[in-house]
Amino acid sequence: MSLATKIIYGTAWKKERTTSLVVSAVLNGFRAIDTACQPKHYREDLVGEALLQLQKEHGIKREDLFLQTKYTPIGGQDASKPIPYDPADPISKQITTSCQKSLANLHTTYLDSYLLHSPLSTLEQTIEAWHALMQLQDEGKVRLIGVSNTYEVRVLAALGKARKVQVVQNRWYEGNDWDQKVFNYCKESEIMYQSFWTLSGSPSLLSHPALLLIAKKSKLTAPQAVYKVAQIEGIIPLSGTTNETHMGEDVAVEKLPFMLDNSEELLEAVRKFIRE
């Protein structure tokens, strides 16, 4: 399926709770799931167990969901945990092996989106990795290809010379000035921009007077208002909540009405705050 939803459930750091939380997230309305073949921070295999449970017990099929996972370079892996490829292999083979592991973990024949978890040590290696993702896309194993944790436009432009980057997943929060250069590049280039740390990394946005007024007039919570503003700006946020009530609230944001009185003025105040 294409990513029709405007919010993604993130599975990092869920550990042994991954299966139950993914099941809960989907039953509460999430239709897009993000994970990674990185045992250090993710249990991709338990995401797969959740998918089997959802299909068997709830009739939610693989094609009803948007599945996104990642190839994590060796620098992002934990040597004390199973590494999903041989680090001695060429980068292209590492990626092929990691992708096959992801497909097996998730009990699927294709991925809706496959990302480089981060740029590699050099631009040349990153381009080499990008060509491996292109090959997987050409083979039909992945539908969209992209990058995560990539904060330099020059890297996106360099990859784009081989094939357009289709997805960027970055931290969008006050600690990096809301990633303005990369976000603007993605918006101009029609690249799907996904954000993480959207709430936890932006306490001053959550408490901004204009944001709180948007929330009050729209009958939203402050976190819902942040997600709503992000979606209006063309950002797809990740939510990693473990609270079922918040799961439902997060999914509901997309369809909740946005206040009309002074809406543009208040939105512009939030935009100005983010740009400063």
PDB file of C-alpha atoms in Angstrom:
ATOM      1  CA  MET A   1       0.000   0.000   0.000  1.00  0.00           C
ATOM      2  CA  SER A   2       1.097   3.583  -0.406  1.00  0.00           C
ATOM      3  CA  LEU A   3       1.585   5.653   2.735  1.00  0.00           C
ATOM      4  CA  ALA A   4      -1.876   7.183   2.932  1.00  0.00           C
ATOM      5  CA  THR A   5      -1.604   7.670   6.681  1.00  0.00           C
ATOM      6  CA  LYS A   6       0.106  10.749   8.064  1.00  0.00           C
ATOM      7  CA  ILE A   7       1.590   9.151  11.175  1.00  0.00           C
ATOM      8  CA  ILE A   8       3.862   6.135  11.729  1.00  0.00           C
ATOM      9  CA  TYR A   9       4.267   3.892  14.753  1.00  0.00           C
ATOM     10  CA  GLY A  10       7.917   3.737  15.820  1.00  0.00           C
ATOM     11  CA  THR A  11       9.196   0.553  17.465  1.00  0.00           C
ATOM     12  CA  ALA A  12      12.618   1.586  18.778  1.00  0.00           C
ATOM     13  CA  TRP A  13      13.472   0.630  22.393  1.00  0.00           C
ATOM     14  CA  LYS A  14      10.318  -1.448  22.872  1.00  0.00           C
ATOM     15  CA  LYS A  15      12.346  -4.602  23.602  1.00  0.00           C
ATOM     16  CA  GLU A  16      10.221  -7.584  24.729  1.00  0.00           C
ATOM     17  CA  ARG A  17       7.067  -5.463  24.639  1.00  0.00           C
ATOM     18  CA  THR A  18       7.383  -4.944  20.878  1.00  0.00           C
ATOM     19  CA  THR A  19       4.807  -7.540  19.812  1.00  0.00           C
ATOM     20  CA  SER A  20       2.053  -6.434  22.182  1.00  0.00           C
ATOM     21  CA  LEU A  21       2.669  -2.735  21.523  1.00  0.00           C
ATOM     22  CA  VAL A  22       2.607  -3.108  17.726  1.00  0.00           C
ATOM     23  CA  VAL A  23      -0.621  -5.100  17.969  1.00  0.00           C
ATOM     24  CA  SER A  24      -2.118  -2.392  20.189  1.00  0.00           C
ATOM     25  CA  ALA A  25      -0.926   0.376  17.877  1.00  0.00           C
ATOM     26  CA  VAL A  26      -2.510  -1.225  14.818  1.00  0.00           C
ATOM     27  CA  LEU A  27      -5.752  -2.020  16.646  1.00  0.00           C
ATOM     28  CA  ASN A  28      -5.846   1.635  17.698  1.00  0.00           C
ATOM     29  CA  GLY A  29      -5.595   2.762  14.090  1.00  0.00           C
ATOM     30  CA  PHE A  30      -1.940   2.925  13.049  1.00  0.00           C
ATOM     31  CA  ARG A  31      -1.364   1.574   9.564  1.00  0.00           C
ATOM     32  CA  ALA A  32       2.341   2.337   9.163  1.00  0.00           C
ATOM     33  CA  ILE A  33       5.131   0.735  11.201  1.00  0.00           C
ATOM     34  CA  ASP A  34       8.801   1.678  11.400  1.00  0.00           C
ATOM     35  CA  THR A  35      11.550  -0.679  12.581  1.00  0.00           C
ATOM     36  CA  ALA A  36      15.175  -1.580  11.782  1.00  0.00           C
ATOM     37  CA  CYS A  37      17.386  -4.647  11.449  1.00  0.00           C
ATOM     38  CA  GLN A  38      19.393  -3.430  14.449  1.00  0.00           C
ATOM     39  CA  PRO A  39      19.092  -5.628  17.555  1.00  0.00           C
ATOM     40  CA  LYS A  40      20.780  -2.861  19.563  1.00  0.00           C
ATOM     41  CA  HIS A  41      17.607  -0.745  19.561  1.00  0.00           C
ATOM     42  CA  TYR A  42      14.895  -2.759  17.779  1.00  0.00           C
ATOM     43  CA  ARG A  43      13.237  -6.175  17.888  1.00  0.00           C
ATOM     44  CA  GLU A  44      12.336  -6.463  14.233  1.00  0.00           C
ATOM     45  CA  ASP A  45      11.564 -10.151  14.741  1.00  0.00           C
ATOM     46  CA  LEU A  46       8.907  -9.271  17.323  1.00  0.00           C
ATOM     47  CA  VAL A  47       7.372  -6.764  14.912  1.00  0.00           C
ATOM     48  CA  GLY A  48       7.020  -9.749  12.605  1.00  0.00           C
ATOM     49  CA  GLU A  49       5.337 -11.752  15.376  1.00  0.00           C
ATOM     50  CA  ALA A  50       2.868  -8.892  15.801  1.00  0.00           C
ATOM     51  CA  LEU A  51       2.102  -8.940  12.091  1.00  0.00           C
ATOM     52  CA  LEU A  52       1.344 -12.667  12.213  1.00  0.00           C
ATOM     53  CA  GLN A  53      -0.909 -12.155  15.221  1.00  0.00           C
ATOM     54  CA  LEU A  54      -2.732  -9.263  13.584  1.00  0.00           C
ATOM     55  CA  GLN A  55      -3.455 -11.349  10.500  1.00  0.00           C
ATOM     56  CA  LYS A  56      -4.412 -14.538  12.334  1.00  0.00           C
ATOM     57  CA  GLU A  57      -6.508 -13.036  15.123  1.00  0.00           C
ATOM     58  CA  HIS A  58      -7.757  -9.761  13.663  1.00  0.00           C
ATOM     59  CA  GLY A  59      -7.824 -10.227   9.893  1.00  0.00           C
ATOM     60  CA  ILE A  60      -5.404  -7.361   9.236  1.00  0.00           C
ATOM     61  CA  LYS A  61      -3.375  -8.414   6.222  1.00  0.00           C
ATOM     62  CA  ARG A  62       0.161  -7.530   5.213  1.00  0.00           C
ATOM     63  CA  GLU A  63      -1.099  -5.403   2.325  1.00  0.00           C
ATOM     64  CA  ASP A  64      -3.167  -3.324   4.763  1.00  0.00           C
ATOM     65  CA  LEU A  65       0.030  -2.001   6.340  1.00  0.00           C
ATOM     66  CA  PHE A  66       3.006   0.160   5.377  1.00  0.00           C
ATOM     67  CA  LEU A  67       6.188  -1.534   6.606  1.00  0.00           C
ATOM     68  CA  GLN A  68       9.448   0.361   6.797  1.00  0.00           C
ATOM     69  CA  THR A  69      12.774  -0.946   8.029  1.00  0.00           C
ATOM     70  CA  LYS A  70      16.457  -0.100   7.719  1.00  0.00           C
ATOM     71  CA  TYR A  71      19.945  -1.360   6.968  1.00  0.00           C
ATOM     72  CA  THR A  72      22.137  -0.272   9.878  1.00  0.00           C
ATOM     73  CA  PRO A  73      25.863   0.129   9.103  1.00  0.00           C
ATOM     74  CA  ILE A  74      28.320  -1.640  11.390  1.00  0.00           C
ATOM     75  CA  GLY A  75      28.963   1.554  13.353  1.00  0.00           C
ATOM     76  CA  GLY A  76      25.368   1.482  14.553  1.00  0.00           C
ATOM     77  CA  GLN A  77      25.367  -2.190  15.536  1.00  0.00           C
ATOM     78  CA  ASP A  78      26.171  -3.718  18.931  1.00  0.00           C
ATOM     79  CA  ALA A  79      28.856  -6.389  18.601  1.00  0.00           C
ATOM     80  CA  SER A  80      27.453  -8.181  21.666  1.00  0.00           C
ATOM     81  CA  LYS A  81      24.196  -8.848  19.793  1.00  0.00           C
ATOM     82  CA  PRO A  82      23.654 -10.813  16.562  1.00  0.00           C
ATOM     83  CA  ILE A  83      24.698  -8.714  13.565  1.00  0.00           C
ATOM     84  CA  PRO A  84      22.404  -9.401  10.574  1.00  0.00           C
ATOM     85  CA  TYR A  85      25.284  -9.621   8.054  1.00  0.00           C
ATOM     86  CA  ASP A  86      28.998 -10.353   7.841  1.00  0.00           C
ATOM     87  CA  PRO A  87      30.847  -7.050   8.453  1.00  0.00           C
ATOM     88  CA  ALA A  88      33.701  -8.372   6.316  1.00  0.00           C
ATOM     89  CA  ASP A  89      31.448  -8.552   3.262  1.00  0.00           C
ATOM     90  CA  PRO A  90      31.285  -5.737   0.701  1.00  0.00           C
ATOM     91  CA  ILE A  91      28.675  -3.113   1.543  1.00  0.00           C
ATOM     92  CA  SER A  92      26.354  -4.264  -1.246  1.00  0.00           C
ATOM     93  CA  LYS A  93      26.315  -7.826   0.107  1.00  0.00           C
ATOM     94  CA  GLN A  94      25.806  -6.584   3.677  1.00  0.00           C
ATOM     95  CA  ILE A  95      22.703  -4.740   2.507  1.00  0.00           C
ATOM     96  CA  THR A  96      21.367  -7.684   0.518  1.00  0.00           C
ATOM     97  CA  THR A  97      21.857  -9.989   3.510  1.00  0.00           C
ATOM     98  CA  SER A  98      20.314  -7.482   5.940  1.00  0.00           C
ATOM     99  CA  CYS A  99      17.319  -6.975   3.669  1.00  0.00           C
ATOM    100  CA  GLN A 100      16.742 -10.723   3.394  1.00  0.00           C
ATOM    101  CA  LYS A 101      16.878 -10.962   7.187  1.00  0.00           C
ATOM    102  CA  SER A 102      14.308  -8.171   7.438  1.00  0.00           C
ATOM    103  CA  LEU A 103      11.993  -9.870   4.963  1.00  0.00           C
ATOM    104  CA  ALA A 104      12.245 -13.092   6.973  1.00  0.00           C
ATOM    105  CA  ASN A 105      11.730 -11.297  10.297  1.00  0.00           C
ATOM    106  CA  LEU A 106       8.661  -9.480   9.000  1.00  0.00           C
ATOM    107  CA  HIS A 107       7.218 -12.499   7.163  1.00  0.00           C
ATOM    108  CA  THR A 108       6.844 -10.584   3.916  1.00  0.00           C
ATOM    109  CA  THR A 109       8.113 -10.688   0.347  1.00  0.00           C
ATOM    110  CA  TYR A 110       8.493  -6.920   0.021  1.00  0.00           C
ATOM    111  CA  LEU A 111       9.047  -3.765   2.031  1.00  0.00           C
ATOM    112  CA  ASP A 112       7.112  -0.574   1.466  1.00  0.00           C
ATOM    113  CA  SER A 113      10.141   1.506   2.420  1.00  0.00           C
ATOM    114  CA  TYR A 114      13.800   0.630   3.034  1.00  0.00           C
ATOM    115  CA  LEU A 115      16.251   3.133   4.468  1.00  0.00           C
ATOM    116  CA  LEU A 116      19.931   3.528   5.144  1.00  0.00           C
ATOM    117  CA  HIS A 117      19.845   4.005   8.921  1.00  0.00           C
ATOM    118  CA  SER A 118      22.580   6.602   8.571  1.00  0.00           C
ATOM    119  CA  PRO A 119      25.203   7.698   6.049  1.00  0.00           C
ATOM    120  CA  LEU A 120      28.261   5.466   6.022  1.00  0.00           C
ATOM    121  CA  SER A 121      31.792   6.541   6.938  1.00  0.00           C
ATOM    122  CA  THR A 122      32.446   8.241   3.611  1.00  0.00           C
ATOM    123  CA  LEU A 123      30.287   9.704   0.877  1.00  0.00           C
ATOM    124  CA  GLU A 124      31.693   7.110  -1.533  1.00  0.00           C
ATOM    125  CA  GLN A 125      30.539   4.279   0.733  1.00  0.00           C
ATOM    126  CA  THR A 126      27.147   5.926   1.154  1.00  0.00           C
ATOM    127  CA  ILE A 127      26.755   6.115  -2.630  1.00  0.00           C
ATOM    128  CA  GLU A 128      27.802   2.466  -2.885  1.00  0.00           C
ATOM    129  CA  ALA A 129      25.130   1.574  -0.349  1.00  0.00           C
ATOM    130  CA  TRP A 130      22.588   3.669  -2.236  1.00  0.00           C
ATOM    131  CA  HIS A 131      23.225   1.672  -5.407  1.00  0.00           C
ATOM    132  CA  ALA A 132      22.521  -1.517  -3.439  1.00  0.00           C
ATOM    133  CA  LEU A 133      19.159  -0.053  -2.348  1.00  0.00           C
ATOM    134  CA  MET A 134      18.452   0.877  -5.958  1.00  0.00           C
ATOM    135  CA  GLN A 135      19.097  -2.730  -6.962  1.00  0.00           C
ATOM    136  CA  LEU A 136      16.652  -3.998  -4.343  1.00  0.00           C
ATOM    137  CA  GLN A 137      14.084  -1.537  -5.654  1.00  0.00           C
ATOM    138  CA  ASP A 138      14.662  -2.683  -9.225  1.00  0.00           C
ATOM    139  CA  GLU A 139      14.146  -6.289  -8.090  1.00  0.00           C
ATOM    140  CA  GLY A 140      10.793  -5.370  -6.516  1.00  0.00           C
ATOM    141  CA  LYS A 141      11.864  -6.244  -2.984  1.00  0.00           C
ATOM    142  CA  VAL A 142      11.385  -2.673  -1.791  1.00  0.00           C
ATOM    143  CA  ARG A 143       9.037   0.008  -3.060  1.00  0.00           C
ATOM    144  CA  LEU A 144      10.557   3.216  -1.695  1.00  0.00           C
ATOM    145  CA  ILE A 145      14.174   3.862  -0.786  1.00  0.00           C
ATOM    146  CA  GLY A 146      15.585   6.549   1.439  1.00  0.00           C
ATOM    147  CA  VAL A 147      17.862   7.571   4.272  1.00  0.00           C
ATOM    148  CA  SER A 148      17.670   8.341   7.969  1.00  0.00           C
ATOM    149  CA  ASN A 149      19.838  10.529  10.187  1.00  0.00           C
ATOM    150  CA  THR A 150      21.058  12.461   7.167  1.00  0.00           C
ATOM    151  CA  TYR A 151      21.408  16.166   7.927  1.00  0.00           C
ATOM    152  CA  GLU A 152      23.395  17.468   4.964  1.00  0.00           C
ATOM    153  CA  VAL A 153      21.674  18.475   1.752  1.00  0.00           C
ATOM    154  CA  ARG A 154      24.852  17.714  -0.182  1.00  0.00           C
ATOM    155  CA  VAL A 155      24.493  14.017   0.692  1.00  0.00           C
ATOM    156  CA  LEU A 156      20.897  13.920  -0.556  1.00  0.00           C
ATOM    157  CA  ALA A 157      21.933  15.757  -3.726  1.00  0.00           C
ATOM    158  CA  ALA A 158      24.819  13.348  -4.337  1.00  0.00           C
ATOM    159  CA  LEU A 159      22.563  10.313  -3.961  1.00  0.00           C
ATOM    160  CA  GLY A 160      19.963  11.989  -6.144  1.00  0.00           C
ATOM    161  CA  LYS A 161      22.365  11.988  -9.067  1.00  0.00           C
ATOM    162  CA  ALA A 162      21.965   8.207  -9.170  1.00  0.00           C
ATOM    163  CA  ARG A 163      18.300   8.071  -8.157  1.00  0.00           C
ATOM    164  CA  LYS A 164      16.055  10.464  -6.323  1.00  0.00           C
ATOM    165  CA  VAL A 165      15.898   9.975  -2.565  1.00  0.00           C
ATOM    166  CA  GLN A 166      12.266   9.144  -1.864  1.00  0.00           C
ATOM    167  CA  VAL A 167      12.165   9.157   1.944  1.00  0.00           C
ATOM    168  CA  VAL A 168      14.098  11.066   4.607  1.00  0.00           C
ATOM    169  CA  GLN A 169      13.619  10.245   8.284  1.00  0.00           C
ATOM    170  CA  ASN A 170      15.351  12.707  10.610  1.00  0.00           C
ATOM    171  CA  ARG A 171      15.079  14.239  14.032  1.00  0.00           C
ATOM    172  CA  TRP A 172      12.760  17.239  13.703  1.00  0.00           C
ATOM    173  CA  TYR A 173      13.119  19.003  17.005  1.00  0.00           C
ATOM    174  CA  GLU A 174      14.499  22.112  18.634  1.00  0.00           C
ATOM    175  CA  GLY A 175      17.910  20.527  19.251  1.00  0.00           C
ATOM    176  CA  ASN A 176      18.752  20.786  15.534  1.00  0.00           C
ATOM    177  CA  ASP A 177      16.661  23.870  14.762  1.00  0.00           C
ATOM    178  CA  TRP A 178      14.007  21.622  13.260  1.00  0.00           C
ATOM    179  CA  ASP A 179      16.337  20.421  10.509  1.00  0.00           C
ATOM    180  CA  GLN A 180      15.349  23.387   8.365  1.00  0.00           C
ATOM    181  CA  LYS A 181      17.782  23.001   5.464  1.00  0.00           C
ATOM    182  CA  VAL A 182      17.047  19.329   4.853  1.00  0.00           C
ATOM    183  CA  PHE A 183      13.315  19.752   5.439  1.00  0.00           C
ATOM    184  CA  ASN A 184      13.141  22.633   2.943  1.00  0.00           C
ATOM    185  CA  TYR A 185      15.107  20.599   0.404  1.00  0.00           C
ATOM    186  CA  CYS A 186      12.709  17.673   0.844  1.00  0.00           C
ATOM    187  CA  LYS A 187       9.683  19.929   0.470  1.00  0.00           C
ATOM    188  CA  GLU A 188      11.051  21.490  -2.722  1.00  0.00           C
ATOM    189  CA  SER A 189      12.049  18.087  -4.117  1.00  0.00           C
ATOM    190  CA  GLU A 190       8.807  16.313  -3.118  1.00  0.00           C
ATOM    191  CA  ILE A 191      10.645  13.868  -0.847  1.00  0.00           C
ATOM    192  CA  MET A 192       8.644  12.245   1.950  1.00  0.00           C
ATOM    193  CA  TYR A 193       9.942  13.748   5.188  1.00  0.00           C
ATOM    194  CA  GLN A 194       9.409  11.744   8.380  1.00  0.00           C
ATOM    195  CA  SER A 195      10.216  13.118  11.823  1.00  0.00           C
ATOM    196  CA  PHE A 196      11.200  11.521  15.102  1.00  0.00           C
ATOM    197  CA  TRP A 197      11.790  13.068  18.534  1.00  0.00           C
ATOM    198  CA  THR A 198       8.948  15.362  17.460  1.00  0.00           C
ATOM    199  CA  LEU A 199       7.460  15.609  20.951  1.00  0.00           C
ATOM    200  CA  SER A 200      10.166  14.543  23.378  1.00  0.00           C
ATOM    201  CA  GLY A 201      12.740  16.812  21.763  1.00  0.00           C
ATOM    202  CA  SER A 202      10.612  19.956  21.590  1.00  0.00           C
ATOM    203  CA  PRO A 203       9.375  21.005  25.045  1.00  0.00           C
ATOM    204  CA  SER A 204       9.454  24.700  24.143  1.00  0.00           C
ATOM    205  CA  LEU A 205       7.239  24.081  21.106  1.00  0.00           C
ATOM    206  CA  LEU A 206       4.802  22.096  23.238  1.00  0.00           C
ATOM    207  CA  SER A 207       4.506  25.064  25.592  1.00  0.00           C
ATOM    208  CA  HIS A 208       4.530  27.850  22.972  1.00  0.00           C
ATOM    209  CA  PRO A 209       1.550  30.224  23.467  1.00  0.00           C
ATOM    210  CA  ALA A 210       0.480  30.070  19.804  1.00  0.00           C
ATOM    211  CA  LEU A 211       0.649  26.278  19.827  1.00  0.00           C
ATOM    212  CA  LEU A 212      -1.379  26.100  23.026  1.00  0.00           C
ATOM    213  CA  LEU A 213      -3.986  28.456  21.559  1.00  0.00           C
ATOM    214  CA  ILE A 214      -4.211  26.267  18.443  1.00  0.00           C
ATOM    215  CA  ALA A 215      -4.751  23.291  20.749  1.00  0.00           C
ATOM    216  CA  LYS A 216      -7.432  25.064  22.765  1.00  0.00           C
ATOM    217  CA  LYS A 217      -9.374  26.345  19.753  1.00  0.00           C
ATOM    218  CA  SER A 218      -9.139  23.013  17.954  1.00  0.00           C
ATOM    219  CA  LYS A 219      -9.961  21.005  21.094  1.00  0.00           C
ATOM    220  CA  LEU A 220      -6.669  19.137  20.821  1.00  0.00           C
ATOM    221  CA  THR A 221      -4.086  18.214  23.411  1.00  0.00           C
ATOM    222  CA  ALA A 222      -0.754  20.021  23.049  1.00  0.00           C
ATOM    223  CA  PRO A 223       0.936  16.880  21.607  1.00  0.00           C
ATOM    224  CA  GLN A 224      -1.923  16.504  19.124  1.00  0.00           C
ATOM    225  CA  ALA A 225      -1.481  20.139  18.109  1.00  0.00           C
ATOM    226  CA  VAL A 226       2.229  19.570  17.445  1.00  0.00           C
ATOM    227  CA  TYR A 227       1.418  16.574  15.250  1.00  0.00           C
ATOM    228  CA  LYS A 228      -1.329  18.559  13.499  1.00  0.00           C
ATOM    229  CA  VAL A 229       1.005  21.456  12.720  1.00  0.00           C
ATOM    230  CA  ALA A 230       3.656  19.015  11.495  1.00  0.00           C
ATOM    231  CA  GLN A 231       1.160  17.314   9.187  1.00  0.00           C
ATOM    232  CA  ILE A 232      -0.042  20.657   7.835  1.00  0.00           C
ATOM    233  CA  GLU A 233       3.585  21.497   7.050  1.00  0.00           C
ATOM    234  CA  GLY A 234       3.962  18.229   5.121  1.00  0.00           C
ATOM    235  CA  ILE A 235       5.790  16.242   7.806  1.00  0.00           C
ATOM    236  CA  ILE A 236       4.908  12.649   8.728  1.00  0.00           C
ATOM    237  CA  PRO A 237       5.688  12.216  12.430  1.00  0.00           C
ATOM    238  CA  LEU A 238       6.613   9.000  14.169  1.00  0.00           C
ATOM    239  CA  SER A 239       4.900   8.204  17.444  1.00  0.00           C
ATOM    240  CA  GLY A 240       6.462   5.681  19.775  1.00  0.00           C
ATOM    241  CA  THR A 241       3.920   5.975  22.563  1.00  0.00           C
ATOM    242  CA  THR A 242       3.302   2.958  24.766  1.00  0.00           C
ATOM    243  CA  ASN A 243      -0.002   4.374  26.039  1.00  0.00           C
ATOM    244  CA  GLU A 244      -3.119   3.061  24.299  1.00  0.00           C
ATOM    245  CA  THR A 245      -5.080   6.258  24.907  1.00  0.00           C
ATOM    246  CA  HIS A 246      -2.311   8.282  23.302  1.00  0.00           C
ATOM    247  CA  MET A 247      -2.167   5.823  20.390  1.00  0.00           C
ATOM    248  CA  GLY A 248      -5.790   6.584  19.592  1.00  0.00           C
ATOM    249  CA  GLU A 249      -5.269  10.313  20.066  1.00  0.00           C
ATOM    250  CA  ASP A 250      -2.226  10.338  17.785  1.00  0.00           C
ATOM    251  CA  VAL A 251      -3.999   8.524  14.960  1.00  0.00           C
ATOM    252  CA  ALA A 252      -7.061  10.753  15.321  1.00  0.00           C
ATOM    253  CA  VAL A 253      -5.052  13.934  14.658  1.00  0.00           C
ATOM    254  CA  GLU A 254      -5.178  13.522  10.883  1.00  0.00           C
ATOM    255  CA  LYS A 255      -8.990  13.641  10.795  1.00  0.00           C
ATOM    256  CA  LEU A 256      -9.659  16.089  13.609  1.00  0.00           C
ATOM    257  CA  PRO A 257     -10.851  19.526  12.446  1.00  0.00           C
ATOM    258  CA  PHE A 258      -8.420  22.400  12.609  1.00  0.00           C
ATOM    259  CA  MET A 259      -9.663  25.655  14.123  1.00  0.00           C
ATOM    260  CA  LEU A 260     -10.539  28.368  11.622  1.00  0.00           C
ATOM    261  CA  ASP A 261     -10.413  31.684  13.499  1.00  0.00           C
ATOM    262  CA  ASN A 262      -6.960  33.268  13.208  1.00  0.00           C
ATOM    263  CA  SER A 263      -5.587  29.923  12.084  1.00  0.00           C
ATOM    264  CA  GLU A 264      -3.089  31.326   9.598  1.00  0.00           C
ATOM    265  CA  GLU A 265      -1.907  33.956  12.044  1.00  0.00           C
ATOM    266  CA  LEU A 266      -1.307  31.383  14.772  1.00  0.00           C
ATOM    267  CA  LEU A 267       0.334  28.944  12.361  1.00  0.00           C
ATOM    268  CA  GLU A 268       2.639  31.702  11.184  1.00  0.00           C
ATOM    269  CA  ALA A 269       3.598  32.423  14.795  1.00  0.00           C
ATOM    270  CA  VAL A 270       4.569  28.774  15.231  1.00  0.00           C
ATOM    271  CA  ARG A 271       6.453  28.774  11.916  1.00  0.00           C
ATOM    272  CA  LYS A 272       8.336  31.927  12.959  1.00  0.00           C
ATOM    273  CA  PHE A 273       9.281  30.313  16.258  1.00  0.00           C
ATOM    274  CA  ILE A 274      10.632  27.263  14.427  1.00  0.00           C
ATOM    275  CA  ARG A 275      12.587  29.388  11.911  1.00  0.00           C
ATOM    276  CA  GLU A 276      14.231  31.621  14.531  1.00  0.00           C
TER     277      GLU A 276
END
